[in-house]
mmCIF file of C-alpha atoms in Angstrom:
data_model
loop_
_atom_site.group_PDB
_atom_site.id
_atom_site.type_symbol
_atom_site.label_atom_id
_atom_site.label_comp_id
_atom_site.label_asym_id
_atom_site.label_seq_id
_atom_site.Cartn_x
_atom_site.Cartn_y
_atom_site.Cartn_z
ATOM 1 C CA GLY A 1 42.040 4.651 11.871
ATOM 2 C CA ALA A 2 40.788 4.569 15.396
ATOM 3 C CA GLY A 3 41.025 0.810 15.715
ATOM 4 C CA VAL A 4 41.828 -2.400 13.905
ATOM 5 C CA SER A 5 39.532 -2.979 10.949
ATOM 6 C CA GLN A 6 38.912 -6.171 9.033
ATOM 7 C CA SER A 7 37.169 -6.840 5.762
ATOM 8 C CA PRO A 8 34.918 -8.367 4.779
ATOM 9 C CA SER A 9 32.936 -8.796 7.983
ATOM 10 C CA ASN A 10 31.290 -11.891 6.538
ATOM 11 C CA LYS A 11 32.319 -14.106 3.659
ATOM 12 C CA VAL A 12 30.437 -17.061 2.229
ATOM 13 C CA THR A 13 32.269 -19.129 -0.320
ATOM 14 C CA GLU A 14 32.045 -22.470 -2.030
ATOM 15 C CA LYS A 15 34.352 -25.336 -1.231
ATOM 16 C CA GLY A 16 37.448 -25.208 -3.390
ATOM 17 C CA LYS A 17 37.454 -21.447 -3.937
ATOM 18 C CA ASP A 18 40.205 -19.123 -2.731
ATOM 19 C CA VAL A 19 39.490 -16.318 -0.257
ATOM 20 C CA GLU A 20 41.402 -13.268 0.920
ATOM 21 C CA LEU A 21 40.858 -11.701 4.307
ATOM 22 C CA ARG A 22 42.177 -8.237 5.016
ATOM 23 C CA CYS A 23 43.373 -6.580 8.200
ATOM 24 C CA ASP A 24 44.132 -2.894 8.703
ATOM 25 C CA PRO A 25 46.034 -2.467 11.968
ATOM 26 C CA ILE A 26 46.201 0.638 14.104
ATOM 27 C CA SER A 27 48.545 3.144 12.516
ATOM 28 C CA GLY A 28 52.072 2.825 13.882
ATOM 29 C CA HIS A 29 51.614 -0.680 15.306
ATOM 30 C CA THR A 30 54.540 -2.823 14.219
ATOM 31 C CA ALA A 31 53.206 -6.179 15.378
ATOM 32 C CA LEU A 32 50.219 -7.894 13.780
ATOM 33 C CA TYR A 33 48.617 -11.218 14.693
ATOM 34 C CA TRP A 34 46.128 -13.539 13.015
ATOM 35 C CA TYR A 35 43.910 -15.945 14.962
ATOM 36 C CA ARG A 36 41.191 -18.400 14.074
ATOM 37 C CA GLN A 37 38.174 -18.938 16.316
ATOM 38 C CA SER A 38 36.032 -21.941 15.538
ATOM 39 C CA LEU A 39 32.469 -22.102 16.845
ATOM 40 C CA GLY A 40 32.454 -22.384 20.629
ATOM 41 C CA GLN A 41 36.234 -22.534 20.821
ATOM 42 C CA GLY A 42 39.006 -20.290 22.003
ATOM 43 C CA LEU A 43 41.427 -18.548 19.724
ATOM 44 C CA GLU A 44 43.943 -20.515 17.730
ATOM 45 C CA PHE A 45 47.115 -18.574 16.993
ATOM 46 C CA LEU A 46 47.992 -18.649 13.288
ATOM 47 C CA ILE A 47 50.833 -16.229 12.585
ATOM 48 C CA TYR A 48 52.342 -12.944 13.647
ATOM 49 C CA PHE A 49 54.243 -10.229 11.813
ATOM 50 C CA GLN A 50 56.928 -7.968 13.117
ATOM 51 C CA GLY A 51 57.016 -5.284 10.482
ATOM 52 C CA ASN A 52 56.701 -7.106 7.172
ATOM 53 C CA SER A 53 58.349 -10.326 8.260
ATOM 54 C CA ALA A 54 56.735 -13.394 9.791
ATOM 55 C CA PRO A 55 59.410 -15.198 11.859
ATOM 56 C CA ASP A 56 57.142 -18.094 12.798
ATOM 57 C CA LYS A 57 54.640 -19.626 10.408
ATOM 58 C CA SER A 58 54.231 -22.884 12.301
ATOM 59 C CA GLY A 59 50.735 -21.983 13.468
ATOM 60 C CA LEU A 60 49.277 -22.000 9.974
ATOM 61 C CA PRO A 61 47.028 -25.102 9.741
ATOM 62 C CA SER A 62 48.161 -26.211 6.286
ATOM 63 C CA ASP A 63 50.001 -25.070 3.183
ATOM 64 C CA ARG A 64 46.688 -23.764 1.856
ATOM 65 C CA PHE A 65 47.042 -20.886 4.295
ATOM 66 C CA SER A 66 49.393 -17.987 3.642
ATOM 67 C CA ALA A 67 49.713 -14.449 4.885
ATOM 68 C CA GLU A 68 51.600 -11.371 3.900
ATOM 69 C CA ARG A 69 52.047 -7.860 5.133
ATOM 70 C CA THR A 70 53.172 -4.980 2.999
ATOM 71 C CA GLY A 71 54.503 -1.588 4.004
ATOM 72 C CA GLY A 72 54.398 -2.598 7.633
ATOM 73 C CA SER A 73 50.672 -1.989 7.628
ATOM 74 C CA VAL A 74 47.895 -3.936 5.879
ATOM 75 C CA SER A 75 47.961 -7.712 6.072
ATOM 76 C CA THR A 76 46.177 -10.284 3.949
ATOM 77 C CA LEU A 77 45.402 -13.853 4.990
ATOM 78 C CA THR A 78 44.777 -16.063 1.979
ATOM 79 C CA ILE A 79 43.143 -19.469 2.109
ATOM 80 C CA GLN A 80 43.407 -21.492 -1.084
ATOM 81 C CA ARG A 81 41.037 -24.291 -2.075
ATOM 82 C CA THR A 82 38.849 -23.675 0.952
ATOM 83 C CA GLN A 83 37.429 -26.631 2.868
ATOM 84 C CA GLN A 84 34.385 -26.767 5.134
ATOM 85 C CA GLU A 85 36.626 -27.101 8.186
ATOM 86 C CA ASP A 86 38.034 -23.659 7.369
ATOM 87 C CA SER A 87 34.711 -22.145 8.447
ATOM 88 C CA ALA A 88 35.453 -19.942 11.459
ATOM 89 C CA VAL A 89 35.876 -16.368 12.580
ATOM 90 C CA TYR A 90 39.293 -15.011 11.666
ATOM 91 C CA LEU A 91 40.520 -12.336 14.054
ATOM 92 C CA CYS A 92 43.353 -9.913 13.565
ATOM 93 C CA ALA A 93 45.118 -7.963 16.308
ATOM 94 C CA SER A 94 47.884 -5.407 16.386
ATOM 95 C CA SER A 95 50.185 -4.034 19.051
ATOM 96 C CA LEU A 96 52.747 -1.311 19.179
ATOM 97 C CA MET A 97 55.530 -3.829 19.561
ATOM 98 C CA ARG A 98 55.817 -7.600 19.469
ATOM 99 C CA GLY A 99 55.410 -9.423 22.729
ATOM 100 C CA ALA A 100 53.278 -9.325 25.802
ATOM 101 C CA GLY A 101 54.685 -5.986 26.868
ATOM 102 C CA ASP A 102 52.074 -4.271 24.741
ATOM 103 C CA THR A 103 48.345 -4.689 24.647
ATOM 104 C CA GLN A 104 46.878 -6.377 21.606
ATOM 105 C CA TYR A 105 43.982 -4.551 20.024
ATOM 106 C CA PHE A 106 41.612 -6.818 18.174
ATOM 107 C CA GLY A 107 39.522 -6.217 15.092
ATOM 108 C CA PRO A 108 35.888 -7.351 14.823
ATOM 109 C CA GLY A 109 36.839 -10.403 12.790
ATOM 110 C CA THR A 110 35.767 -11.935 9.498
ATOM 111 C CA ARG A 111 33.235 -14.746 9.674
ATOM 112 C CA LEU A 112 34.084 -17.229 6.936
ATOM 113 C CA THR A 113 31.526 -19.813 5.903
ATOM 114 C CA VAL A 114 32.544 -22.494 3.419
ATOM 115 C CA LEU A 115 29.591 -24.283 1.860
ATOM 116 C CA ALA B 1 53.467 -27.960 25.581
ATOM 117 C CA GLN B 2 51.620 -24.811 26.545
ATOM 118 C CA THR B 3 47.988 -25.331 27.462
ATOM 119 C CA VAL B 4 45.249 -23.191 28.976
ATOM 120 C CA THR B 5 42.176 -24.797 30.518
ATOM 121 C CA GLN B 6 38.911 -23.149 31.437
ATOM 122 C CA SER B 7 36.750 -25.783 33.084
ATOM 123 C CA GLN B 8 33.561 -23.703 33.324
ATOM 124 C CA PRO B 9 31.862 -23.454 29.907
ATOM 125 C CA GLU B 10 29.119 -21.217 31.317
ATOM 126 C CA MET B 11 28.387 -19.326 34.514
ATOM 127 C CA SER B 12 25.676 -17.037 35.815
ATOM 128 C CA VAL B 13 25.771 -14.245 38.344
ATOM 129 C CA GLN B 14 23.176 -11.891 39.776
ATOM 130 C CA GLU B 15 23.689 -8.234 39.046
ATOM 131 C CA ALA B 16 25.790 -6.551 41.788
ATOM 132 C CA GLU B 17 27.096 -9.898 43.018
ATOM 133 C CA THR B 18 30.622 -11.303 42.720
ATOM 134 C CA VAL B 19 31.682 -14.111 40.416
ATOM 135 C CA THR B 20 34.972 -15.957 39.943
ATOM 136 C CA LEU B 21 36.050 -17.529 36.666
ATOM 137 C CA SER B 22 38.652 -20.285 36.801
ATOM 138 C CA CYS B 23 41.695 -20.832 34.619
ATOM 139 C CA THR B 24 44.606 -23.241 34.878
ATOM 140 C CA TYR B 25 47.573 -23.406 32.569
ATOM 141 C CA ASP B 26 50.657 -25.425 31.926
ATOM 142 C CA THR B 27 54.069 -24.156 30.927
ATOM 143 C CA SER B 28 57.618 -25.163 31.727
ATOM 144 C CA GLU B 29 58.801 -21.566 31.660
ATOM 145 C CA SER B 30 59.158 -19.312 34.675
ATOM 146 C CA ASP B 31 58.716 -16.045 32.797
ATOM 147 C CA TYR B 32 55.422 -15.528 31.009
ATOM 148 C CA TYR B 33 52.315 -13.361 30.953
ATOM 149 C CA LEU B 34 48.700 -14.196 31.665
ATOM 150 C CA PHE B 35 45.639 -12.371 30.400
ATOM 151 C CA TRP B 36 41.895 -12.280 30.665
ATOM 152 C CA TYR B 37 40.043 -11.107 27.562
ATOM 153 C CA LYS B 38 36.355 -10.338 27.206
ATOM 154 C CA GLN B 39 34.470 -11.009 23.983
ATOM 155 C CA PRO B 40 30.958 -9.544 23.823
ATOM 156 C CA PRO B 41 28.508 -10.557 21.060
ATOM 157 C CA SER B 42 30.085 -7.913 18.825
ATOM 158 C CA ARG B 43 33.088 -10.303 18.588
ATOM 159 C CA GLN B 44 35.541 -7.542 19.539
ATOM 160 C CA MET B 45 38.077 -8.974 21.991
ATOM 161 C CA ILE B 46 38.866 -6.568 24.804
ATOM 162 C CA LEU B 47 41.730 -6.895 27.275
ATOM 163 C CA VAL B 48 40.396 -7.054 30.836
ATOM 164 C CA ILE B 49 43.517 -7.587 32.882
ATOM 165 C CA ARG B 50 47.147 -8.685 32.539
ATOM 166 C CA GLN B 51 49.537 -10.362 34.980
ATOM 167 C CA GLU B 52 53.292 -10.737 34.678
ATOM 168 C CA ALA B 53 54.408 -14.074 36.110
ATOM 169 C CA TYR B 54 57.394 -12.559 37.909
ATOM 170 C CA LYS B 55 55.132 -10.284 39.919
ATOM 171 C CA GLN B 56 53.747 -11.784 43.094
ATOM 172 C CA GLN B 57 51.146 -9.083 43.582
ATOM 173 C CA ASN B 58 47.790 -9.867 42.017
ATOM 174 C CA ALA B 59 46.736 -7.481 39.264
ATOM 175 C CA THR B 60 43.604 -5.410 39.748
ATOM 176 C CA GLU B 61 41.662 -3.196 37.358
ATOM 177 C CA ASN B 62 38.663 -1.470 38.918
ATOM 178 C CA ARG B 63 36.053 -4.216 39.562
ATOM 179 C CA PHE B 64 38.288 -6.918 38.077
ATOM 180 C CA SER B 65 41.005 -8.705 40.009
ATOM 181 C CA VAL B 66 42.928 -11.920 39.666
ATOM 182 C CA ASN B 67 44.092 -14.617 42.045
ATOM 183 C CA PHE B 68 47.432 -15.720 40.591
ATOM 184 C CA GLN B 69 48.790 -18.899 42.144
ATOM 185 C CA LYS B 70 52.055 -19.546 40.286
ATOM 186 C CA ALA B 71 52.932 -22.832 41.953
ATOM 187 C CA ALA B 72 49.471 -24.210 41.276
ATOM 188 C CA LYS B 73 49.441 -22.657 37.778
ATOM 189 C CA SER B 74 46.091 -21.106 38.470
ATOM 190 C CA PHE B 75 44.846 -17.713 37.321
ATOM 191 C CA SER B 76 41.255 -16.951 38.299
ATOM 192 C CA LEU B 77 39.335 -13.767 37.520
ATOM 193 C CA LYS B 78 37.066 -12.159 40.092
ATOM 194 C CA ILE B 79 34.419 -9.718 38.937
ATOM 195 C CA SER B 80 32.949 -7.664 41.749
ATOM 196 C CA ASP B 81 29.652 -5.754 41.628
ATOM 197 C CA SER B 82 28.710 -7.482 38.363
ATOM 198 C CA GLN B 83 26.980 -5.343 35.775
ATOM 199 C CA LEU B 84 24.772 -6.266 32.830
ATOM 200 C CA GLY B 85 27.541 -5.076 30.523
ATOM 201 C CA ASP B 86 29.860 -7.733 31.904
ATOM 202 C CA ALA B 87 27.888 -10.430 30.099
ATOM 203 C CA ALA B 88 30.245 -11.909 27.502
ATOM 204 C CA MET B 89 32.634 -14.746 26.759
ATOM 205 C CA TYR B 90 35.762 -14.557 28.869
ATOM 206 C CA PHE B 91 39.008 -16.057 27.645
ATOM 207 C CA CYS B 92 42.101 -16.793 29.674
ATOM 208 C CA ALA B 93 45.360 -16.569 27.720
ATOM 209 C CA LEU B 94 49.023 -17.376 28.235
ATOM 210 C CA TYR B 95 51.854 -15.591 26.420
ATOM 211 C CA ASN B 96 54.974 -17.669 26.036
ATOM 212 C CA PHE B 97 57.538 -18.331 23.328
ATOM 213 C CA ASN B 98 56.274 -15.390 21.264
ATOM 214 C CA LYS B 99 52.825 -16.948 21.010
ATOM 215 C CA PHE B 100 49.501 -16.555 22.708
ATOM 216 C CA TYR B 101 47.590 -19.616 23.890
ATOM 217 C CA PHE B 102 43.900 -19.218 24.662
ATOM 218 C CA GLY B 103 41.489 -21.292 26.697
ATOM 219 C CA SER B 104 38.137 -22.383 25.311
ATOM 220 C CA GLY B 105 36.279 -19.631 27.140
ATOM 221 C CA THR B 106 33.599 -19.185 29.803
ATOM 222 C CA LYS B 107 30.275 -17.655 28.906
ATOM 223 C CA LEU B 108 29.160 -15.294 31.668
ATOM 224 C CA ASN B 109 25.477 -14.498 32.040
ATOM 225 C CA VAL B 110 24.440 -11.588 34.260
ATOM 226 C CA LYS B 111 20.909 -11.732 35.636
ATOM 227 C CA PRO B 112 19.112 -8.459 36.399
#
């Protein structure tokens, strides 16, 4: 595709339910990043992938959060047993290579609301 | 610890005027990258400008330029000839240790 796409654009769920957020990076980009943006806040780094592997998962807020990437392309961020404090916009970005040497291209985000 | 601080939650500028957004950061490393990103209401983050810490020359990109003061750990963004389309949230970011650290953002209003 022309840019990074994310789905769904909005998700409303009930507390305790599981949700899956999807990110389609730009074709050929090997690095993929997930961020969380709470209302009125900056971006909180969650995790990055180089290819299919995630060398550093320390940014994930709790063990309810997990992410995977298959085929070096699509990534899924899963939040289990959602809590109200999980409500935020979840942004995905991709770059040609890992690191600051390449520009990150961001998707439009998924707005998650946990009731 | 890596931190990025934007002390101006909101700023306003008259169209065609110049505005400067402030950013300070903290890192113990000597090699890192600094960024300014723009986030319009569409939520799509857009890279405005990037600065490599080892470069002394301030980065410029058309109407956007930075004042990088490495010793003071300051990285301000100057927008010249402001346009209505510049209205957005602006985030300062630091890249270090394979991670990006973002400030809390400055909302820029542009008055016609």
